[in-house]
mmCIF file of C-alpha atoms and ligand atoms in Angstrom:
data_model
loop_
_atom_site.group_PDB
_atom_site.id
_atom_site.type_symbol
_atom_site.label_atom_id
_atom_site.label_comp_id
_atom_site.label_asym_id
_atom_site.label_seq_id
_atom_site.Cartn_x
_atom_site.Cartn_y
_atom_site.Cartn_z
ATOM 1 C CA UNK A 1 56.607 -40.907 87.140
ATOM 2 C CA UNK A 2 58.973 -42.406 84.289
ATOM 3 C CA UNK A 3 58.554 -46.004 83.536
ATOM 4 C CA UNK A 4 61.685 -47.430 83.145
ATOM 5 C CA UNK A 5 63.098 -50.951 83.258
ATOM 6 C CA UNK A 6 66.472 -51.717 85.354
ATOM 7 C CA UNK A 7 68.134 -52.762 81.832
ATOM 8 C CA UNK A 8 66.975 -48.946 80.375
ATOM 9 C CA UNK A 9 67.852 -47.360 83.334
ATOM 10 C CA UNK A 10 71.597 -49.416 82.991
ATOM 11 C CA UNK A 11 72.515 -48.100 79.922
ATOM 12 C CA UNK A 12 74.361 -45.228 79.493
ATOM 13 C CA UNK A 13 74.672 -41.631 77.584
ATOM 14 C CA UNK A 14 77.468 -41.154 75.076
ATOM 15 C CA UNK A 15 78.425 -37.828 77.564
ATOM 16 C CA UNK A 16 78.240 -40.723 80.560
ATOM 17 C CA UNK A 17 80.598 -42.350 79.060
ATOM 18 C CA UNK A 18 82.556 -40.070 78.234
ATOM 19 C CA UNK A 19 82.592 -38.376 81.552
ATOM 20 C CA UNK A 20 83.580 -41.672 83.306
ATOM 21 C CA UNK A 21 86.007 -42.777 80.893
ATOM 22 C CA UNK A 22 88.136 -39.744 80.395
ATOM 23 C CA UNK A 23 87.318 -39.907 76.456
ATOM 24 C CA UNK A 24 85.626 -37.873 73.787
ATOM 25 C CA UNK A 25 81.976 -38.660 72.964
ATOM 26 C CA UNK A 26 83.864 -38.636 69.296
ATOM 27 C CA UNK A 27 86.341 -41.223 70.196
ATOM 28 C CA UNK A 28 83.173 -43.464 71.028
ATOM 29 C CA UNK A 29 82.111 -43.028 67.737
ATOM 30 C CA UNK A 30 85.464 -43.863 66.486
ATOM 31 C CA UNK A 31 85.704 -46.533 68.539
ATOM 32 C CA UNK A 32 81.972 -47.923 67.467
ATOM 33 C CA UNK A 33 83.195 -47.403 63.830
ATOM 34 C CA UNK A 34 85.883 -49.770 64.398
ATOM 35 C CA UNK A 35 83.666 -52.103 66.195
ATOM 36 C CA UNK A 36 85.512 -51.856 69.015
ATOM 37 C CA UNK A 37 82.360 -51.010 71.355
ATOM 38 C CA UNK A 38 78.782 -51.109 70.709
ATOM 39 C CA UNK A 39 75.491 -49.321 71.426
ATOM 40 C CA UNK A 40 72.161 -49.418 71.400
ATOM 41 C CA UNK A 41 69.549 -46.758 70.224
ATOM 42 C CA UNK A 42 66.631 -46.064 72.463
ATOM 43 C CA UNK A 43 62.860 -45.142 70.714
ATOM 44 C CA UNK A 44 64.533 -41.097 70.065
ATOM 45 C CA UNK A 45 67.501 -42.886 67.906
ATOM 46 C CA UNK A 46 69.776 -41.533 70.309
ATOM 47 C CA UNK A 47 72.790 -44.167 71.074
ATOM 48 C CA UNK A 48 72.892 -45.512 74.766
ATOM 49 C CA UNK A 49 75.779 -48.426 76.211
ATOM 50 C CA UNK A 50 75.698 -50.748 78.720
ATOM 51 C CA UNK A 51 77.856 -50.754 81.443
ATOM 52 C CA UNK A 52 80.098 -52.912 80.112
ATOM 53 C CA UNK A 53 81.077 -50.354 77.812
ATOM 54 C CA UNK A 54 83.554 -48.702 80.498
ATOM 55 C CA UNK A 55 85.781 -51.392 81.008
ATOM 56 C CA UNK A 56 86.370 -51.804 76.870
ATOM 57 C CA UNK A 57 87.171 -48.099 76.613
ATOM 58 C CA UNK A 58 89.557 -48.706 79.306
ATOM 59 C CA UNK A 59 91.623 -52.055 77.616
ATOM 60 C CA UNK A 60 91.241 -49.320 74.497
ATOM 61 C CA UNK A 61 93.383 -46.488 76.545
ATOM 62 C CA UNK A 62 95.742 -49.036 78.041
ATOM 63 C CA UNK A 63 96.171 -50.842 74.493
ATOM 64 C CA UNK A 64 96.719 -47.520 72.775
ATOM 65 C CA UNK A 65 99.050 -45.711 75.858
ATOM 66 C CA UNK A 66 101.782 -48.817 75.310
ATOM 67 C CA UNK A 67 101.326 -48.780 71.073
ATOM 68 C CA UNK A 68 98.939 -52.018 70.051
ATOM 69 C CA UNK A 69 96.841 -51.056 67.042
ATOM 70 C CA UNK A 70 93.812 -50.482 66.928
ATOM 71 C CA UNK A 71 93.175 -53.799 64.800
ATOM 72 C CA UNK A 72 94.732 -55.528 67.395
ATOM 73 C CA UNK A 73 92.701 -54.434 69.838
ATOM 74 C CA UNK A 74 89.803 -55.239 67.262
ATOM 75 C CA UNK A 75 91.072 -58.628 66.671
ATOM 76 C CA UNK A 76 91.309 -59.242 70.313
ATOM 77 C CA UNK A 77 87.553 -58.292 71.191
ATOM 78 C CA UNK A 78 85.994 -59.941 67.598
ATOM 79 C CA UNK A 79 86.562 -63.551 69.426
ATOM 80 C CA UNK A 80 84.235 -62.149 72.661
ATOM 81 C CA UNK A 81 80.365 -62.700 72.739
ATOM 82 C CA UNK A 82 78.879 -59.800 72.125
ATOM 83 C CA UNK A 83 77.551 -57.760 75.278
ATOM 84 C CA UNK A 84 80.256 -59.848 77.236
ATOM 85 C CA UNK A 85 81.535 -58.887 80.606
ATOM 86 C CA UNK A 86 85.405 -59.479 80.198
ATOM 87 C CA UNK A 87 86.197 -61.102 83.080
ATOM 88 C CA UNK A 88 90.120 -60.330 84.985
ATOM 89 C CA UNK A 89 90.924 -63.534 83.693
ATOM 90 C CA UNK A 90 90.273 -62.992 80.019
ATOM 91 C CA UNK A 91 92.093 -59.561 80.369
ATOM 92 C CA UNK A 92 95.056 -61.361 81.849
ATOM 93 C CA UNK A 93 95.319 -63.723 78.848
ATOM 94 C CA UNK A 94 94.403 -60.873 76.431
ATOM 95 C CA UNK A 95 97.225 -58.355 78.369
ATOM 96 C CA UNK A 96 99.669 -61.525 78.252
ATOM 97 C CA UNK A 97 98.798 -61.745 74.024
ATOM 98 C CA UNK A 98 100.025 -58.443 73.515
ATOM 99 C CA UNK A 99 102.950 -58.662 76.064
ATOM 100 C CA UNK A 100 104.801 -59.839 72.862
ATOM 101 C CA UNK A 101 103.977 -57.010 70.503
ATOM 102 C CA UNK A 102 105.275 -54.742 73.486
ATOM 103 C CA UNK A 103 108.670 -56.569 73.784
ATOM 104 C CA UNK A 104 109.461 -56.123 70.281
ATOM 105 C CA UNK A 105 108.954 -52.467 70.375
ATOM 106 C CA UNK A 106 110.562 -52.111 73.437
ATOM 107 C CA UNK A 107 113.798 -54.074 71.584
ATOM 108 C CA UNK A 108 112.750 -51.410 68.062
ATOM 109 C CA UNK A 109 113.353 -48.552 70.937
ATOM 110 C CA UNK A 110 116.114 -49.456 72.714
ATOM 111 C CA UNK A 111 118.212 -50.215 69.170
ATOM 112 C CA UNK A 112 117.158 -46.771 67.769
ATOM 113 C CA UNK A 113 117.645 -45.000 71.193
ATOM 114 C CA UNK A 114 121.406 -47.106 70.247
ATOM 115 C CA UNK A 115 122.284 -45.587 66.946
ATOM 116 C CA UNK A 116 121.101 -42.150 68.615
ATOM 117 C CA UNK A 117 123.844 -42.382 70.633
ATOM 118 C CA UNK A 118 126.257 -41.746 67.675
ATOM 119 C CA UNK A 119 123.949 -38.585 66.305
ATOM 120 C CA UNK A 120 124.303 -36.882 69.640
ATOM 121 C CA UNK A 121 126.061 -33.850 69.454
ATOM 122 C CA UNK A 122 126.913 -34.806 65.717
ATOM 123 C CA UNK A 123 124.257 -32.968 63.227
ATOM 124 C CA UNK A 124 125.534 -34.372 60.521
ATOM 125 C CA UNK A 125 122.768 -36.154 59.272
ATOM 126 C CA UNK A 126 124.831 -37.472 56.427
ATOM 127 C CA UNK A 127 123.168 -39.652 53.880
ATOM 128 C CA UNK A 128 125.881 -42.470 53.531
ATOM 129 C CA UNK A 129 126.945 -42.343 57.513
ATOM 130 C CA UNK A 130 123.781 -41.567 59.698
ATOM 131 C CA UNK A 131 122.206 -44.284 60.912
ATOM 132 C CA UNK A 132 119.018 -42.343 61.657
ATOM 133 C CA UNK A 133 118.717 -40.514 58.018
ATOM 134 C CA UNK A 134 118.244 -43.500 55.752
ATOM 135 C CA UNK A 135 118.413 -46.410 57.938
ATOM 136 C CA UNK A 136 118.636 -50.072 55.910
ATOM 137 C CA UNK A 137 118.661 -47.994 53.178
ATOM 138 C CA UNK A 138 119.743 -51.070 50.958
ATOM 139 C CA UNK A 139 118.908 -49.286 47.502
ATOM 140 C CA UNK A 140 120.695 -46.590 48.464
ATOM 141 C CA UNK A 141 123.799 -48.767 48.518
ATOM 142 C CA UNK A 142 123.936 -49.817 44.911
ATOM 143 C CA UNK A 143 123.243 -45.958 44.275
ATOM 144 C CA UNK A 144 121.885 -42.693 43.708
ATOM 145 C CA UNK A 145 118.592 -42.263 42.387
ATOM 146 C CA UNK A 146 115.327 -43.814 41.323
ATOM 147 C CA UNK A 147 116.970 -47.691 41.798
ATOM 148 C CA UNK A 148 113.371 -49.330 41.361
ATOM 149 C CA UNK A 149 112.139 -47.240 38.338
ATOM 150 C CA UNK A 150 115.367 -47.995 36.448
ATOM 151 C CA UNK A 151 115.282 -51.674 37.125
ATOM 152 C CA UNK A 152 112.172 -52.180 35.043
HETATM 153 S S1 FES B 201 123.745 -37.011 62.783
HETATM 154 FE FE1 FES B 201 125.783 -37.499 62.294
HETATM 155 S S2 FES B 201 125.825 -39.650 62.350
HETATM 156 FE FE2 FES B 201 123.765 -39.161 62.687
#
């Protein structure tokens, strides 16, 4: 008969994880790389996670699905004890942080999705008219070539 404690018998297996989040066992490591999630090692070196582990990888896949980097993400979990439960509160005020970020790309969208509308059914992709080729290009407007080389 095994001798295990509850907190060995808690902690989970890279594939665990990975079954029960719907990631890779490689984005784990990616993840851990980042420090966005941590593990343990048990006596075989072999990495092992707590619970708590499945509710990070999830912020992770919502974070990523709606564009927040993964710095962001980083930044946001660097100011949480470590081995910390996140309570629905603290994921409320964390969601709410990045409700910002997702406005502004939403605004980024809808203004390209905008100047699209001109392109449609054009092909043009002129240089001095598109607003999709070389958008802002402000160099471009005092002229052709290598503008920042020349200026030195
Ligand atoms: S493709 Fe012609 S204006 Fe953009």
């Amino acid at each position: 008969m095994q001798n295990k404690s509850p907190r060995i018998k808690a902690l989970l297996t890279p594939g665990e994880v990975a079954r029960r989040s719907g990631v890779a066992v490689s984005a784990l490591h990616f993840y851990e790389t980042k420090g966005l999630i941590k593990s343990t090692r048990n006596s075989g070196n072999q990495r092992r996670y707590t619970r708590d582990v499945l509710r990070y990888v999830a912020i992770i896949k919502i974070a990523q699905r709606i564009g927040i980097p993964l710095a962001t993400i980083g930044d946001a979990f660097s100011v949480l004890p470590e081995g910390h439960r996140l309570t629905p509160a603290e994921w409320k005020q964390l969601s709410s942080g990045w409700r910002e970020e997702l406005d502004h790309r939403i605004k980024t969208l809808e203004a390209l999705r905008d100047e699209l509308d001109g392109c449609i059914g054009c092909g043009c992709l002129s240089r001095s008219d598109c607003p999709l080729r070389n958008p802002g290009d402000k160099l471009g407007e005092q002229g052709s070539g290598a503008r920042l080389l020349e200026d030195k």
